[in-house]
Amino acid sequence: YDPGRVSRGDRRGDSRMSLERLLNDYASRVGLDSVPRGRDGAYSLVFDGRYRLRFIPEGTNTAIIHAVVATLPEDPLQREEMADRLLTAAVGRMRKDREVLSLADDGRSLQLHVRMAVDITPHAFSGLLTSFVNSLAFWKKLASTPVARLPPPGLGIAFR
């Protein structure tokens, strides 16, 4: 018997769960009353007081875990540099990471997301959350790392 495979209210050995049941099972295991659901139908959890995850239902069997990595700068050159730097890094990580880094529809932020099946075991869900939060921490750190600026072209030339 593996207590991580069966949550309260489930038949013994039945690991199929809805997103709401999966999240509420997780919440009860970590000492929360429940996971709030927003007007848009998405659920929210905050980890370590700084990593806000949204769980967006997608039909009955899948959901998307979503988080904002960074708001892009207002300055067009800084925005382009930051987006290019992070999206280029994302291409390099595609083979090993399930999470996807992308530009938000409005072009103002970078977001991280992963599609998940909701009929996973509570133990598998905990592992998925750990992986996602660790990946989010990596991307947030990379997004906040200042880039060494090169002087504009022509300023490095010495005049005689």
PDB file of C-alpha atoms in Angstrom:
ATOM      1  CA  TYR A   1       0.000   0.000   0.000  1.00  0.00           C
ATOM      2  CA  ASP A   2       1.381   3.353  -1.055  1.00  0.00           C
ATOM      3  CA  PRO A   3      -0.425   6.190   0.781  1.00  0.00           C
ATOM      4  CA  GLY A   4       0.736   8.662  -1.870  1.00  0.00           C
ATOM      5  CA  ARG A   5      -1.253   6.828  -4.555  1.00  0.00           C
ATOM      6  CA  VAL A   6      -4.660   7.035  -2.911  1.00  0.00           C
ATOM      7  CA  SER A   7      -6.237  10.241  -1.709  1.00  0.00           C
ATOM      8  CA  ARG A   8      -9.217  10.619   0.596  1.00  0.00           C
ATOM      9  CA  GLY A   9     -12.486   9.863  -1.138  1.00  0.00           C
ATOM     10  CA  ASP A  10     -10.909   7.729  -3.872  1.00  0.00           C
ATOM     11  CA  ARG A  11     -11.459   4.025  -4.258  1.00  0.00           C
ATOM     12  CA  ARG A  12      -8.413   2.059  -3.188  1.00  0.00           C
ATOM     13  CA  GLY A  13      -5.968   1.987  -6.112  1.00  0.00           C
ATOM     14  CA  ASP A  14      -7.953   4.439  -8.292  1.00  0.00           C
ATOM     15  CA  SER A  15      -5.549   7.248  -9.178  1.00  0.00           C
ATOM     16  CA  ARG A  16      -7.823   9.084 -11.642  1.00  0.00           C
ATOM     17  CA  MET A  17      -8.645  12.550 -10.386  1.00  0.00           C
ATOM     18  CA  SER A  18     -10.113  15.796 -11.585  1.00  0.00           C
ATOM     19  CA  LEU A  19      -7.931  18.895 -11.439  1.00  0.00           C
ATOM     20  CA  GLU A  20      -9.947  20.256  -8.534  1.00  0.00           C
ATOM     21  CA  ARG A  21      -9.653  17.026  -6.556  1.00  0.00           C
ATOM     22  CA  LEU A  22      -5.939  16.751  -7.367  1.00  0.00           C
ATOM     23  CA  LEU A  23      -5.287  20.308  -6.167  1.00  0.00           C
ATOM     24  CA  ASN A  24      -7.422  19.938  -3.052  1.00  0.00           C
ATOM     25  CA  ASP A  25      -5.706  16.645  -2.202  1.00  0.00           C
ATOM     26  CA  TYR A  26      -2.349  18.390  -2.548  1.00  0.00           C
ATOM     27  CA  ALA A  27      -3.579  21.321  -0.438  1.00  0.00           C
ATOM     28  CA  SER A  28      -4.704  19.040   2.378  1.00  0.00           C
ATOM     29  CA  ARG A  29      -1.349  17.206   2.355  1.00  0.00           C
ATOM     30  CA  VAL A  30       0.554  20.501   2.743  1.00  0.00           C
ATOM     31  CA  GLY A  31      -1.796  21.985   5.344  1.00  0.00           C
ATOM     32  CA  LEU A  32      -3.951  24.307   3.215  1.00  0.00           C
ATOM     33  CA  ASP A  33      -7.733  24.393   3.393  1.00  0.00           C
ATOM     34  CA  SER A  34      -8.231  24.472  -0.377  1.00  0.00           C
ATOM     35  CA  VAL A  35      -6.912  25.955  -3.601  1.00  0.00           C
ATOM     36  CA  PRO A  36      -8.784  29.100  -4.659  1.00  0.00           C
ATOM     37  CA  ARG A  37     -10.458  29.193  -8.053  1.00  0.00           C
ATOM     38  CA  GLY A  38     -10.618  32.507  -9.902  1.00  0.00           C
ATOM     39  CA  ARG A  39     -13.449  33.927 -11.975  1.00  0.00           C
ATOM     40  CA  ASP A  40     -11.673  32.722 -15.103  1.00  0.00           C
ATOM     41  CA  GLY A  41     -11.824  29.124 -13.839  1.00  0.00           C
ATOM     42  CA  ALA A  42      -8.092  28.872 -13.078  1.00  0.00           C
ATOM     43  CA  TYR A  43      -6.774  27.780  -9.684  1.00  0.00           C
ATOM     44  CA  SER A  44      -3.830  29.517  -7.982  1.00  0.00           C
ATOM     45  CA  LEU A  45      -1.093  28.425  -5.608  1.00  0.00           C
ATOM     46  CA  VAL A  46       1.868  30.455  -4.342  1.00  0.00           C
ATOM     47  CA  PHE A  47       5.099  28.683  -3.401  1.00  0.00           C
ATOM     48  CA  ASP A  48       7.679  30.227  -1.055  1.00  0.00           C
ATOM     49  CA  GLY A  49       5.710  33.472  -1.140  1.00  0.00           C
ATOM     50  CA  ARG A  50       7.092  34.350  -4.573  1.00  0.00           C
ATOM     51  CA  TYR A  51       6.224  31.723  -7.165  1.00  0.00           C
ATOM     52  CA  ARG A  52       2.580  32.097  -8.262  1.00  0.00           C
ATOM     53  CA  LEU A  53       1.324  29.161 -10.294  1.00  0.00           C
ATOM     54  CA  ARG A  54      -1.977  29.079 -12.126  1.00  0.00           C
ATOM     55  CA  PHE A  55      -3.655  25.804 -13.021  1.00  0.00           C
ATOM     56  CA  ILE A  56      -5.860  26.253 -16.060  1.00  0.00           C
ATOM     57  CA  PRO A  57      -8.320  23.431 -16.801  1.00  0.00           C
ATOM     58  CA  GLU A  58      -8.177  22.242 -20.384  1.00  0.00           C
ATOM     59  CA  GLY A  59     -11.062  19.872 -20.943  1.00  0.00           C
ATOM     60  CA  THR A  60     -11.654  17.071 -18.471  1.00  0.00           C
ATOM     61  CA  ASN A  61      -8.331  15.232 -18.671  1.00  0.00           C
ATOM     62  CA  THR A  62      -5.655  17.903 -18.990  1.00  0.00           C
ATOM     63  CA  ALA A  63      -4.634  21.209 -17.507  1.00  0.00           C
ATOM     64  CA  ILE A  64      -1.914  23.776 -17.998  1.00  0.00           C
ATOM     65  CA  ILE A  65       0.367  24.946 -15.215  1.00  0.00           C
ATOM     66  CA  HIS A  66       1.246  28.567 -15.968  1.00  0.00           C
ATOM     67  CA  ALA A  67       3.444  31.215 -14.352  1.00  0.00           C
ATOM     68  CA  VAL A  68       4.742  34.626 -15.337  1.00  0.00           C
ATOM     69  CA  VAL A  69       8.536  34.623 -15.413  1.00  0.00           C
ATOM     70  CA  ALA A  70       9.134  38.330 -15.966  1.00  0.00           C
ATOM     71  CA  THR A  71       7.513  41.485 -17.212  1.00  0.00           C
ATOM     72  CA  LEU A  72       9.485  42.796 -20.145  1.00  0.00           C
ATOM     73  CA  PRO A  73      11.002  46.292 -19.911  1.00  0.00           C
ATOM     74  CA  GLU A  74       9.148  49.223 -21.493  1.00  0.00           C
ATOM     75  CA  ASP A  75      12.237  50.320 -23.426  1.00  0.00           C
ATOM     76  CA  PRO A  76      12.057  48.587 -26.830  1.00  0.00           C
ATOM     77  CA  LEU A  77      15.800  47.790 -26.991  1.00  0.00           C
ATOM     78  CA  GLN A  78      15.850  46.360 -23.472  1.00  0.00           C
ATOM     79  CA  ARG A  79      12.643  44.418 -24.155  1.00  0.00           C
ATOM     80  CA  GLU A  80      14.080  42.883 -27.321  1.00  0.00           C
ATOM     81  CA  GLU A  81      17.388  42.025 -25.640  1.00  0.00           C
ATOM     82  CA  MET A  82      15.709  40.348 -22.666  1.00  0.00           C
ATOM     83  CA  ALA A  83      13.214  38.406 -24.788  1.00  0.00           C
ATOM     84  CA  ASP A  84      15.926  37.277 -27.226  1.00  0.00           C
ATOM     85  CA  ARG A  85      18.289  36.223 -24.436  1.00  0.00           C
ATOM     86  CA  LEU A  86      15.710  34.175 -22.551  1.00  0.00           C
ATOM     87  CA  LEU A  87      14.010  32.659 -25.585  1.00  0.00           C
ATOM     88  CA  THR A  88      17.413  31.665 -27.003  1.00  0.00           C
ATOM     89  CA  ALA A  89      18.238  29.971 -23.687  1.00  0.00           C
ATOM     90  CA  ALA A  90      14.868  28.200 -23.848  1.00  0.00           C
ATOM     91  CA  VAL A  91      15.768  26.636 -27.193  1.00  0.00           C
ATOM     92  CA  GLY A  92      18.876  25.171 -25.589  1.00  0.00           C
ATOM     93  CA  ARG A  93      16.840  23.634 -22.757  1.00  0.00           C
ATOM     94  CA  MET A  94      14.048  22.156 -24.890  1.00  0.00           C
ATOM     95  CA  ARG A  95      15.483  18.666 -24.988  1.00  0.00           C
ATOM     96  CA  LYS A  96      15.646  18.222 -21.235  1.00  0.00           C
ATOM     97  CA  ASP A  97      12.772  20.345 -19.894  1.00  0.00           C
ATOM     98  CA  ARG A  98       9.049  19.694 -20.279  1.00  0.00           C
ATOM     99  CA  GLU A  99       8.270  23.306 -19.435  1.00  0.00           C
ATOM    100  CA  VAL A 100       7.937  25.794 -22.279  1.00  0.00           C
ATOM    101  CA  LEU A 101       9.013  29.432 -22.096  1.00  0.00           C
ATOM    102  CA  SER A 102       7.048  31.734 -24.373  1.00  0.00           C
ATOM    103  CA  LEU A 103       6.114  35.319 -25.019  1.00  0.00           C
ATOM    104  CA  ALA A 104       2.677  36.237 -23.648  1.00  0.00           C
ATOM    105  CA  ASP A 105      -0.034  37.055 -26.184  1.00  0.00           C
ATOM    106  CA  ASP A 106       0.159  40.752 -25.306  1.00  0.00           C
ATOM    107  CA  GLY A 107       3.968  40.774 -25.759  1.00  0.00           C
ATOM    108  CA  ARG A 108       4.532  42.307 -22.320  1.00  0.00           C
ATOM    109  CA  SER A 109       5.836  39.313 -20.395  1.00  0.00           C
ATOM    110  CA  LEU A 110       7.515  35.947 -20.641  1.00  0.00           C
ATOM    111  CA  GLN A 111       5.634  32.985 -19.277  1.00  0.00           C
ATOM    112  CA  LEU A 112       6.386  29.398 -18.393  1.00  0.00           C
ATOM    113  CA  HIS A 113       3.874  26.628 -18.876  1.00  0.00           C
ATOM    114  CA  VAL A 114       3.504  22.894 -19.079  1.00  0.00           C
ATOM    115  CA  ARG A 115       0.567  20.706 -20.071  1.00  0.00           C
ATOM    116  CA  MET A 116      -0.295  17.963 -17.612  1.00  0.00           C
ATOM    117  CA  ALA A 117      -2.706  15.063 -17.370  1.00  0.00           C
ATOM    118  CA  VAL A 118      -5.004  15.396 -14.376  1.00  0.00           C
ATOM    119  CA  ASP A 119      -5.317  11.652 -13.883  1.00  0.00           C
ATOM    120  CA  ILE A 120      -1.851  11.375 -12.344  1.00  0.00           C
ATOM    121  CA  THR A 121      -1.117  10.138  -8.865  1.00  0.00           C
ATOM    122  CA  PRO A 122      -0.685  12.634  -6.037  1.00  0.00           C
ATOM    123  CA  HIS A 123       2.970  11.551  -5.822  1.00  0.00           C
ATOM    124  CA  ALA A 124       3.528  12.255  -9.537  1.00  0.00           C
ATOM    125  CA  PHE A 125       1.762  15.607  -9.137  1.00  0.00           C
ATOM    126  CA  SER A 126       4.108  16.582  -6.291  1.00  0.00           C
ATOM    127  CA  GLY A 127       7.080  15.722  -8.499  1.00  0.00           C
ATOM    128  CA  LEU A 128       5.658  17.772 -11.368  1.00  0.00           C
ATOM    129  CA  LEU A 129       5.152  20.767  -9.063  1.00  0.00           C
ATOM    130  CA  THR A 130       8.699  20.475  -7.730  1.00  0.00           C
ATOM    131  CA  SER A 131      10.115  20.368 -11.250  1.00  0.00           C
ATOM    132  CA  PHE A 132       7.983  23.303 -12.401  1.00  0.00           C
ATOM    133  CA  VAL A 133       8.816  25.527  -9.412  1.00  0.00           C
ATOM    134  CA  ASN A 134      12.541  24.751  -9.787  1.00  0.00           C
ATOM    135  CA  SER A 135      12.369  25.619 -13.474  1.00  0.00           C
ATOM    136  CA  LEU A 136      10.445  28.816 -12.686  1.00  0.00           C
ATOM    137  CA  ALA A 137      13.112  29.794 -10.133  1.00  0.00           C
ATOM    138  CA  PHE A 138      15.816  29.240 -12.773  1.00  0.00           C
ATOM    139  CA  TRP A 139      14.017  31.415 -15.337  1.00  0.00           C
ATOM    140  CA  LYS A 140      13.241  34.178 -12.854  1.00  0.00           C
ATOM    141  CA  LYS A 141      16.900  34.288 -11.805  1.00  0.00           C
ATOM    142  CA  LEU A 142      18.072  34.372 -15.413  1.00  0.00           C
ATOM    143  CA  ALA A 143      15.547  37.111 -16.241  1.00  0.00           C
ATOM    144  CA  SER A 144      16.792  39.254 -13.352  1.00  0.00           C
ATOM    145  CA  THR A 145      20.485  38.804 -14.171  1.00  0.00           C
ATOM    146  CA  PRO A 146      21.843  42.022 -15.679  1.00  0.00           C
ATOM    147  CA  VAL A 147      23.522  41.728 -19.019  1.00  0.00           C
ATOM    148  CA  ALA A 148      26.990  43.190 -19.489  1.00  0.00           C
ATOM    149  CA  ARG A 149      26.467  46.022 -21.921  1.00  0.00           C
ATOM    150  CA  LEU A 150      28.833  46.594 -24.798  1.00  0.00           C
ATOM    151  CA  PRO A 151      29.487  50.203 -25.744  1.00  0.00           C
ATOM    152  CA  PRO A 152      27.452  51.397 -28.734  1.00  0.00           C
ATOM    153  CA  PRO A 153      29.241  50.875 -32.055  1.00  0.00           C
ATOM    154  CA  GLY A 154      31.788  53.572 -32.791  1.00  0.00           C
ATOM    155  CA  LEU A 155      32.415  54.677 -29.199  1.00  0.00           C
ATOM    156  CA  GLY A 156      35.338  52.317 -28.775  1.00  0.00           C
ATOM    157  CA  ILE A 157      37.330  53.917 -31.585  1.00  0.00           C
ATOM    158  CA  ALA A 158      40.176  56.180 -30.532  1.00  0.00           C
ATOM    159  CA  PHE A 159      40.607  59.370 -32.533  1.00  0.00           C
ATOM    160  CA  ARG A 160      44.079  60.696 -33.328  1.00  0.00           C
TER     161      ARG A 160
END
